[in-house]
């Protein structure tokens, strides 16, 4: 095994029931090859993810968001850290996000204005108002919209990774799955296919402690999601999902391994969902003390800032400049689309069939 695997510090199984302490003075991992510009870029995506979601909450409360709003509060670090390890650009790597992986989409190049339009179902949204939140594709930028049936994206992404292998393209697929989703049949079928075919696929298993309102101990007996992957002969590692560097290093190793033809790799990220399943969920089933502890002691953005500051790798002004830049970008994106129209009713017809016939407005009244 590549010696760089030793750089990833495993998280003990007991972490499922405890909160890892924040260590502001912890050094940046020696093996991390990130320039100052890259460290600032990672911070930009972390801050953009949280700020954009906060804006979406404000729009949701104004009834301008159509459908549900799914927050990644407390999980931004694992989304940004994992996606940042991919090669981005046309005909490069592809990822498939879940509803809480907005940070991954932003890293791959999704513009904030498109995210806002999509959540508000605007006529000019990526799906022209037909779908919501992260259910949209942009294969040029390198992301594939998810299927809501949890677990289904594992075999889909295995199929995409199989095309990479058959075409001998040095490309990698990355797919996310939640702890609840690892209990579905398609997760196991897809993972087994990827293992047998030695596909260039990286699977990120998000142990965020809640499958809607179901805690892990009521849905599976293993302590770590990684144990499930090992049963299929898949190399698996468990890392602290709120440590951006640990997630980045684990994903970078897995991506490079997959690109060399060594097959699928599973990374479990231990984190915590600090909001309900969606904005309408009041989290009455979550102990408030747990939420306060994770927010106060183990916020991924706070930890990242403390690490780069303590290592004297960036200046405080550089971070505050990014904060200001993000606020301006989100304000401008909101102003650009908040008053745009919803799609006209008759535009729902095209796309239902491969080549739909032209139809007059209110055509159905003649039936």
Short mmCIF file of C-alpha atoms in Angstrom, two decimals:
data_model
loop_
_atom_site.label_atom_id
_atom_site.label_comp_id
_atom_site.label_asym_id
_atom_site.label_seq_id
_atom_site.Cartn_x
_atom_site.Cartn_y
_atom_site.Cartn_z
CA UNK A 1 0.00 0.00 0.00
CA UNK A 2 1.13 3.54 -0.75
CA UNK A 3 2.93 4.97 2.29
CA UNK A 4 0.72 8.05 2.16
CA UNK A 5 -2.10 5.98 3.63
CA UNK A 6 -0.36 6.42 6.96
CA UNK A 7 -1.04 10.14 6.84
CA UNK A 8 -4.76 9.61 7.46
CA UNK A 9 -5.46 9.31 11.17
CA UNK A 10 -8.31 6.85 11.77
CA UNK A 11 -11.10 7.89 14.10
CA UNK A 12 -11.90 5.43 16.90
CA UNK A 13 -15.22 3.62 16.79
CA UNK A 14 -16.27 5.38 20.00
CA UNK A 15 -16.57 8.60 18.02
CA UNK A 16 -20.08 7.55 17.04
CA UNK A 17 -21.16 8.42 20.57
CA UNK A 18 -18.77 11.23 21.41
CA UNK A 19 -17.56 14.56 20.14
CA UNK A 20 -13.89 14.91 19.18
CA UNK A 21 -12.25 17.84 20.89
CA UNK A 22 -11.16 20.81 18.83
CA UNK A 23 -7.40 21.18 18.84
CA UNK A 24 -6.59 24.69 17.63
CA UNK A 25 -2.85 24.13 17.84
CA UNK A 26 -2.85 20.88 15.84
CA UNK A 27 -0.35 21.10 13.01
CA UNK A 28 -1.24 20.83 9.35
CA UNK A 29 -0.52 17.21 8.30
CA UNK A 30 3.03 16.96 7.04
CA UNK A 31 1.98 15.16 3.87
CA UNK A 32 -0.56 17.76 2.82
CA UNK A 33 0.61 19.36 -0.41
CA UNK A 34 -1.54 22.48 -0.50
CA UNK A 35 -0.29 25.91 -1.45
CA UNK A 36 -1.36 29.06 0.38
CA UNK A 37 -3.65 29.87 -2.56
CA UNK A 38 -5.28 26.46 -2.29
CA UNK A 39 -5.79 26.84 1.46
CA UNK A 40 -7.56 30.13 0.83
CA UNK A 41 -9.60 28.59 -1.97
CA UNK A 42 -10.78 25.82 0.34
CA UNK A 43 -11.80 28.42 2.90
CA UNK A 44 -13.68 30.29 0.18
CA UNK A 45 -15.75 27.20 -0.64
CA UNK A 46 -16.41 26.48 3.04
CA UNK A 47 -17.61 30.02 3.66
CA UNK A 48 -19.58 30.14 0.40
CA UNK A 49 -21.41 26.93 1.27
CA UNK A 50 -22.54 28.18 4.66
CA UNK A 51 -23.39 31.71 3.52
CA UNK A 52 -25.37 30.49 0.52
CA UNK A 53 -27.35 28.08 2.68
CA UNK A 54 -28.07 30.85 5.18
CA UNK A 55 -29.42 32.96 2.31
CA UNK A 56 -31.58 30.02 1.21
CA UNK A 57 -33.02 29.80 4.73
CA UNK A 58 -34.01 33.47 4.55
CA UNK A 59 -35.65 32.89 1.17
CA UNK A 60 -37.38 29.75 2.48
CA UNK A 61 -38.92 31.74 5.33
CA UNK A 62 -40.16 34.25 2.76
CA UNK A 63 -41.84 31.32 0.91
CA UNK A 64 -39.61 31.92 -2.11
CA UNK A 65 -38.03 28.48 -1.97
CA UNK A 66 -40.22 25.88 -3.65
CA UNK A 67 -40.25 22.54 -1.87
CA UNK A 68 -37.84 21.52 0.86
CA UNK A 69 -34.56 23.05 1.97
CA UNK A 70 -31.83 20.70 3.10
CA UNK A 71 -28.96 22.15 5.13
CA UNK A 72 -25.43 20.80 5.43
CA UNK A 73 -24.70 22.77 8.62
CA UNK A 74 -21.84 20.98 10.37
CA UNK A 75 -21.01 18.85 7.33
CA UNK A 76 -19.53 21.44 4.97
CA UNK A 77 -15.98 20.30 5.65
CA UNK A 78 -16.36 16.78 4.31
CA UNK A 79 -18.13 17.93 1.14
CA UNK A 80 -15.54 20.57 0.29
CA UNK A 81 -12.54 18.49 1.39
CA UNK A 82 -13.53 15.45 -0.66
CA UNK A 83 -14.52 17.28 -3.86
CA UNK A 84 -11.33 19.37 -3.71
CA UNK A 85 -9.29 16.19 -4.20
CA UNK A 86 -10.81 15.60 -7.65
CA UNK A 87 -9.58 16.82 -11.02
CA UNK A 88 -12.00 19.51 -12.17
CA UNK A 89 -12.80 20.62 -15.68
CA UNK A 90 -14.25 19.33 -18.93
CA UNK A 91 -13.90 15.54 -19.33
CA UNK A 92 -12.30 15.23 -15.91
CA UNK A 93 -13.64 13.49 -12.77
CA UNK A 94 -17.37 13.25 -11.98
CA UNK A 95 -19.16 13.23 -8.64
CA UNK A 96 -22.72 12.57 -7.58
CA UNK A 97 -23.88 14.58 -4.55
CA UNK A 98 -26.58 14.02 -1.98
CA UNK A 99 -28.89 16.78 -0.74
CA UNK A 100 -26.32 17.85 1.86
CA UNK A 101 -23.35 18.11 -0.52
CA UNK A 102 -23.87 21.64 -1.79
CA UNK A 103 -20.21 22.34 -1.00
CA UNK A 104 -19.16 19.63 -3.46
CA UNK A 105 -21.18 21.22 -6.25
CA UNK A 106 -19.65 24.62 -5.56
CA UNK A 107 -16.14 23.16 -5.67
CA UNK A 108 -16.91 21.57 -9.04
CA UNK A 109 -18.00 24.94 -10.38
CA UNK A 110 -21.74 25.29 -9.80
CA UNK A 111 -22.52 29.05 -9.74
CA UNK A 112 -24.46 30.27 -6.68
CA UNK A 113 -27.04 31.92 -8.94
CA UNK A 114 -27.90 28.52 -10.46
CA UNK A 115 -28.34 27.02 -6.99
CA UNK A 116 -30.67 29.85 -6.02
CA UNK A 117 -32.69 29.56 -9.23
CA UNK A 118 -32.96 25.82 -8.78
CA UNK A 119 -34.26 26.06 -5.20
CA UNK A 120 -36.75 28.74 -6.24
CA UNK A 121 -37.84 26.75 -9.33
CA UNK A 122 -37.24 29.67 -11.66
CA UNK A 123 -37.88 29.39 -15.38
CA UNK A 124 -34.17 29.87 -16.06
CA UNK A 125 -33.04 27.33 -13.46
CA UNK A 126 -30.95 24.37 -14.70
CA UNK A 127 -34.11 22.20 -14.83
CA UNK A 128 -36.43 25.07 -15.88
CA UNK A 129 -38.52 24.63 -12.74
CA UNK A 130 -39.09 20.89 -13.22
CA UNK A 131 -36.91 19.81 -10.31
CA UNK A 132 -35.51 21.32 -7.15
CA UNK A 133 -32.40 21.63 -4.91
CA UNK A 134 -29.47 19.49 -6.15
CA UNK A 135 -31.43 17.35 -8.61
CA UNK A 136 -29.68 18.61 -11.72
CA UNK A 137 -26.72 17.72 -13.90
CA UNK A 138 -23.82 19.52 -15.43
CA UNK A 139 -21.53 16.91 -16.92
CA UNK A 140 -19.30 19.61 -18.37
CA UNK A 141 -18.52 20.80 -14.85
CA UNK A 142 -18.42 17.25 -13.52
CA UNK A 143 -21.50 16.55 -11.41
CA UNK A 144 -24.45 14.26 -11.85
CA UNK A 145 -27.84 14.94 -10.25
CA UNK A 146 -28.88 12.48 -7.60
CA UNK A 147 -31.75 10.01 -7.64
CA UNK A 148 -33.84 10.53 -4.51
CA UNK A 149 -34.09 6.79 -3.82
CA UNK A 150 -31.15 6.52 -1.47
CA UNK A 151 -28.42 4.13 -2.51
CA UNK A 152 -29.33 4.18 -6.19
CA UNK A 153 -26.45 6.45 -7.15
CA UNK A 154 -23.91 3.81 -6.09
CA UNK A 155 -24.69 1.46 -9.05
CA UNK A 156 -25.24 4.47 -11.35
CA UNK A 157 -21.82 5.87 -10.55
CA UNK A 158 -20.35 2.36 -10.76
CA UNK A 159 -21.69 2.25 -14.32
CA UNK A 160 -20.12 5.60 -15.14
CA UNK A 161 -16.82 4.46 -13.64
CA UNK A 162 -17.07 1.32 -15.76
CA UNK A 163 -17.18 3.51 -18.90
CA UNK A 164 -13.99 5.21 -17.72
CA UNK A 165 -12.33 1.82 -17.37
CA UNK A 166 -13.54 0.47 -20.72
CA UNK A 167 -12.42 3.61 -22.53
CA UNK A 168 -9.11 3.61 -20.67
CA UNK A 169 -9.74 7.17 -19.53
CA UNK A 170 -7.78 8.29 -16.45
CA UNK A 171 -10.96 9.56 -14.79
CA UNK A 172 -12.49 8.84 -11.39
CA UNK A 173 -16.05 8.85 -10.09
CA UNK A 174 -16.95 9.92 -6.56
CA UNK A 175 -20.31 9.24 -4.92
CA UNK A 176 -21.76 10.05 -1.49
CA UNK A 177 -24.00 7.85 0.64
CA UNK A 178 -25.49 8.53 4.07
CA UNK A 179 -25.42 6.15 7.02
CA UNK A 180 -29.10 5.30 6.46
CA UNK A 181 -28.49 4.74 2.74
CA UNK A 182 -25.93 2.04 3.49
CA UNK A 183 -28.85 -0.11 4.69
CA UNK A 184 -30.42 -0.20 1.21
CA UNK A 185 -29.98 -3.07 -1.20
CA UNK A 186 -28.71 -0.97 -4.08
CA UNK A 187 -25.80 0.28 -1.97
CA UNK A 188 -24.58 -3.27 -1.44
CA UNK A 189 -25.22 -4.37 -5.03
CA UNK A 190 -23.45 -1.33 -6.47
CA UNK A 191 -20.49 -1.62 -4.11
CA UNK A 192 -20.08 -5.30 -4.89
CA UNK A 193 -20.16 -4.59 -8.65
CA UNK A 194 -17.55 -1.85 -8.23
CA UNK A 195 -15.34 -4.19 -6.20
CA UNK A 196 -15.54 -7.13 -8.60
CA UNK A 197 -14.90 -4.93 -11.65
CA UNK A 198 -12.11 -2.95 -9.89
CA UNK A 199 -13.72 0.30 -10.94
CA UNK A 200 -12.19 3.78 -10.48
CA UNK A 201 -14.78 4.81 -7.90
CA UNK A 202 -14.50 6.52 -4.51
CA UNK A 203 -17.43 6.13 -2.12
CA UNK A 204 -17.86 8.64 0.72
CA UNK A 205 -19.97 7.23 3.56
CA UNK A 206 -21.39 10.04 5.71
CA UNK A 207 -21.91 8.95 9.31
CA UNK A 208 -23.86 12.01 10.47
CA UNK A 209 -25.77 10.22 13.24
CA UNK A 210 -29.26 10.58 11.77
CA UNK A 211 -31.21 8.92 8.95
CA UNK A 212 -34.04 11.46 9.07
CA UNK A 213 -34.94 10.80 12.74
CA UNK A 214 -33.43 7.30 13.11
CA UNK A 215 -30.14 7.01 15.02
CA UNK A 216 -27.49 4.52 13.82
CA UNK A 217 -27.99 2.03 16.65
CA UNK A 218 -31.57 1.46 15.47
CA UNK A 219 -30.62 0.72 11.87
CA UNK A 220 -27.40 -1.33 11.92
CA UNK A 221 -25.26 -3.26 14.39
CA UNK A 222 -21.79 -2.28 13.15
CA UNK A 223 -20.01 0.64 14.80
CA UNK A 224 -18.36 1.92 11.63
CA UNK A 225 -19.76 2.11 8.11
CA UNK A 226 -16.33 1.03 6.90
CA UNK A 227 -17.05 -2.45 8.24
CA UNK A 228 -19.79 -2.85 5.63
CA UNK A 229 -17.45 -2.05 2.76
CA UNK A 230 -14.72 -4.41 3.96
CA UNK A 231 -17.14 -7.32 3.58
CA UNK A 232 -16.92 -6.88 -0.19
CA UNK A 233 -13.13 -6.74 -0.25
CA UNK A 234 -13.14 -2.96 -0.56
CA UNK A 235 -10.35 -1.03 1.22
CA UNK A 236 -12.03 1.26 3.73
CA UNK A 237 -10.88 3.93 6.16
CA UNK A 238 -12.69 5.97 8.81
CA UNK A 239 -11.70 9.62 9.27
CA UNK A 240 -12.84 12.65 11.22
CA UNK A 241 -15.33 14.24 8.83
CA UNK A 242 -15.04 17.65 10.48
CA UNK A 243 -11.29 17.77 9.82
CA UNK A 244 -11.03 19.15 6.29
CA UNK A 245 -7.41 18.05 6.00
CA UNK A 246 -8.14 14.48 7.05
CA UNK A 247 -10.97 14.22 4.51
CA UNK A 248 -8.90 15.79 1.74
CA UNK A 249 -5.90 13.53 2.38
CA UNK A 250 -8.03 10.37 2.54
CA UNK A 251 -9.86 11.29 -0.66
CA UNK A 252 -6.69 12.31 -2.49
CA UNK A 253 -5.12 8.95 -1.68
CA UNK A 254 -8.26 7.07 -2.77
CA UNK A 255 -8.61 9.08 -5.99
CA UNK A 256 -4.98 8.56 -6.99
CA UNK A 257 -5.28 4.86 -6.17
CA UNK A 258 -8.42 4.55 -8.31
CA UNK A 259 -6.76 6.46 -11.15
CA UNK A 260 -3.92 3.91 -11.13
CA UNK A 261 -6.42 1.11 -11.73
CA UNK A 262 -6.44 -0.24 -8.17
CA UNK A 263 -10.22 -0.18 -7.86
CA UNK A 264 -12.92 1.18 -5.59
CA UNK A 265 -12.13 2.74 -2.20
CA UNK A 266 -14.52 3.55 0.68
CA UNK A 267 -14.04 6.52 3.02
CA UNK A 268 -16.24 6.89 6.08
CA UNK A 269 -16.47 10.44 7.41
CA UNK A 270 -17.68 10.85 10.99
CA UNK A 271 -19.63 14.07 11.29
CA UNK A 272 -22.91 15.38 12.70
CA UNK A 273 -26.05 16.77 11.08
CA UNK A 274 -26.78 19.92 13.05
CA UNK A 275 -30.10 20.66 11.35
CA UNK A 276 -33.18 18.54 10.85
CA UNK A 277 -33.64 16.37 7.79
CA UNK A 278 -34.99 19.49 6.09
CA UNK A 279 -35.85 22.99 7.22
CA UNK A 280 -39.38 21.92 8.17
CA UNK A 281 -38.00 19.35 10.65
CA UNK A 282 -37.78 20.79 14.17
CA UNK A 283 -35.27 18.15 15.42
CA UNK A 284 -37.33 17.39 18.51
CA UNK A 285 -35.69 13.95 18.58
CA UNK A 286 -32.13 15.36 18.88
CA UNK A 287 -30.68 16.18 22.33
CA UNK A 288 -30.05 19.94 22.39
CA UNK A 289 -26.85 19.38 24.38
CA UNK A 290 -25.42 17.36 21.48
CA UNK A 291 -26.15 20.15 19.01
CA UNK A 292 -24.58 22.75 21.28
CA UNK A 293 -21.51 20.60 21.84
CA UNK A 294 -20.89 19.94 18.15
CA UNK A 295 -21.50 23.59 17.27
CA UNK A 296 -19.26 24.93 20.02
CA UNK A 297 -16.45 22.37 19.97
CA UNK A 298 -16.39 20.75 16.54
CA UNK A 299 -17.54 23.09 13.81
CA UNK A 300 -15.60 22.19 10.61
CA UNK A 301 -15.12 25.78 9.48
CA UNK A 302 -13.96 26.95 12.91
CA UNK A 303 -11.51 24.06 13.08
CA UNK A 304 -10.15 24.80 9.62
CA UNK A 305 -9.61 28.48 10.45
CA UNK A 306 -7.87 27.60 13.71
CA UNK A 307 -5.55 25.16 11.92
CA UNK A 308 -4.41 27.52 9.16
CA UNK A 309 -4.04 30.43 11.56
CA UNK A 310 -1.99 28.46 14.07
CA UNK A 311 0.30 27.30 11.28
CA UNK A 312 0.78 30.91 10.12
CA UNK A 313 -0.09 29.90 6.57
CA UNK A 314 -2.62 32.67 5.92
CA UNK A 315 -3.25 36.12 7.30
CA UNK A 316 -6.41 37.12 9.14
CA UNK A 317 -7.07 39.83 6.58
CA UNK A 318 -7.03 37.27 3.78
CA UNK A 319 -9.79 35.34 5.55
CA UNK A 320 -11.91 38.42 6.25
CA UNK A 321 -11.46 39.53 2.65
CA UNK A 322 -12.92 36.20 1.57
CA UNK A 323 -15.82 36.65 4.00
CA UNK A 324 -16.58 40.02 2.41
CA UNK A 325 -16.22 38.64 -1.10
CA UNK A 326 -18.63 35.79 -0.37
CA UNK A 327 -21.26 38.13 1.08
CA UNK A 328 -21.10 40.32 -2.02
CA UNK A 329 -21.29 37.31 -4.36
CA UNK A 330 -24.31 35.85 -2.60
CA UNK A 331 -26.04 39.25 -2.50
CA UNK A 332 -25.42 39.79 -6.21
CA UNK A 333 -26.59 36.28 -7.09
CA UNK A 334 -29.77 36.77 -5.06
CA UNK A 335 -30.52 40.16 -6.62
CA UNK A 336 -29.98 38.70 -10.08
CA UNK A 337 -32.65 35.99 -9.80
CA UNK A 338 -35.02 36.51 -6.86
CA UNK A 339 -37.59 38.38 -8.97
CA UNK A 340 -37.27 36.22 -12.08
CA UNK A 341 -40.49 34.53 -13.22
CA UNK A 342 -41.56 30.98 -12.54
CA UNK A 343 -41.98 28.80 -15.65
CA UNK A 344 -45.18 29.23 -17.64
CA UNK A 345 -47.65 26.36 -17.20
CA UNK A 346 -47.52 25.27 -20.85
CA UNK A 347 -43.76 24.68 -20.61
CA UNK A 348 -44.44 21.57 -18.53
CA UNK A 349 -45.32 19.60 -21.67
CA UNK A 350 -41.99 19.54 -23.55
CA UNK A 351 -39.65 16.93 -22.22
CA UNK A 352 -42.37 14.49 -21.21
CA UNK A 353 -41.85 12.69 -24.51
CA UNK A 354 -38.72 12.43 -26.63
CA UNK A 355 -40.18 14.65 -29.33
CA UNK A 356 -43.51 16.06 -28.04
CA UNK A 357 -45.93 17.48 -30.59
CA UNK A 358 -46.77 21.15 -30.47
CA UNK A 359 -49.83 21.82 -28.36
CA UNK A 360 -52.05 24.81 -27.94
CA UNK A 361 -52.34 26.46 -24.58
CA UNK A 362 -54.97 24.69 -22.46
CA UNK A 363 -54.96 21.83 -24.99
CA UNK A 364 -56.24 19.44 -22.35
CA UNK A 365 -59.64 21.14 -22.20
CA UNK A 366 -60.45 19.71 -25.62
CA UNK A 367 -60.10 16.14 -24.38
#
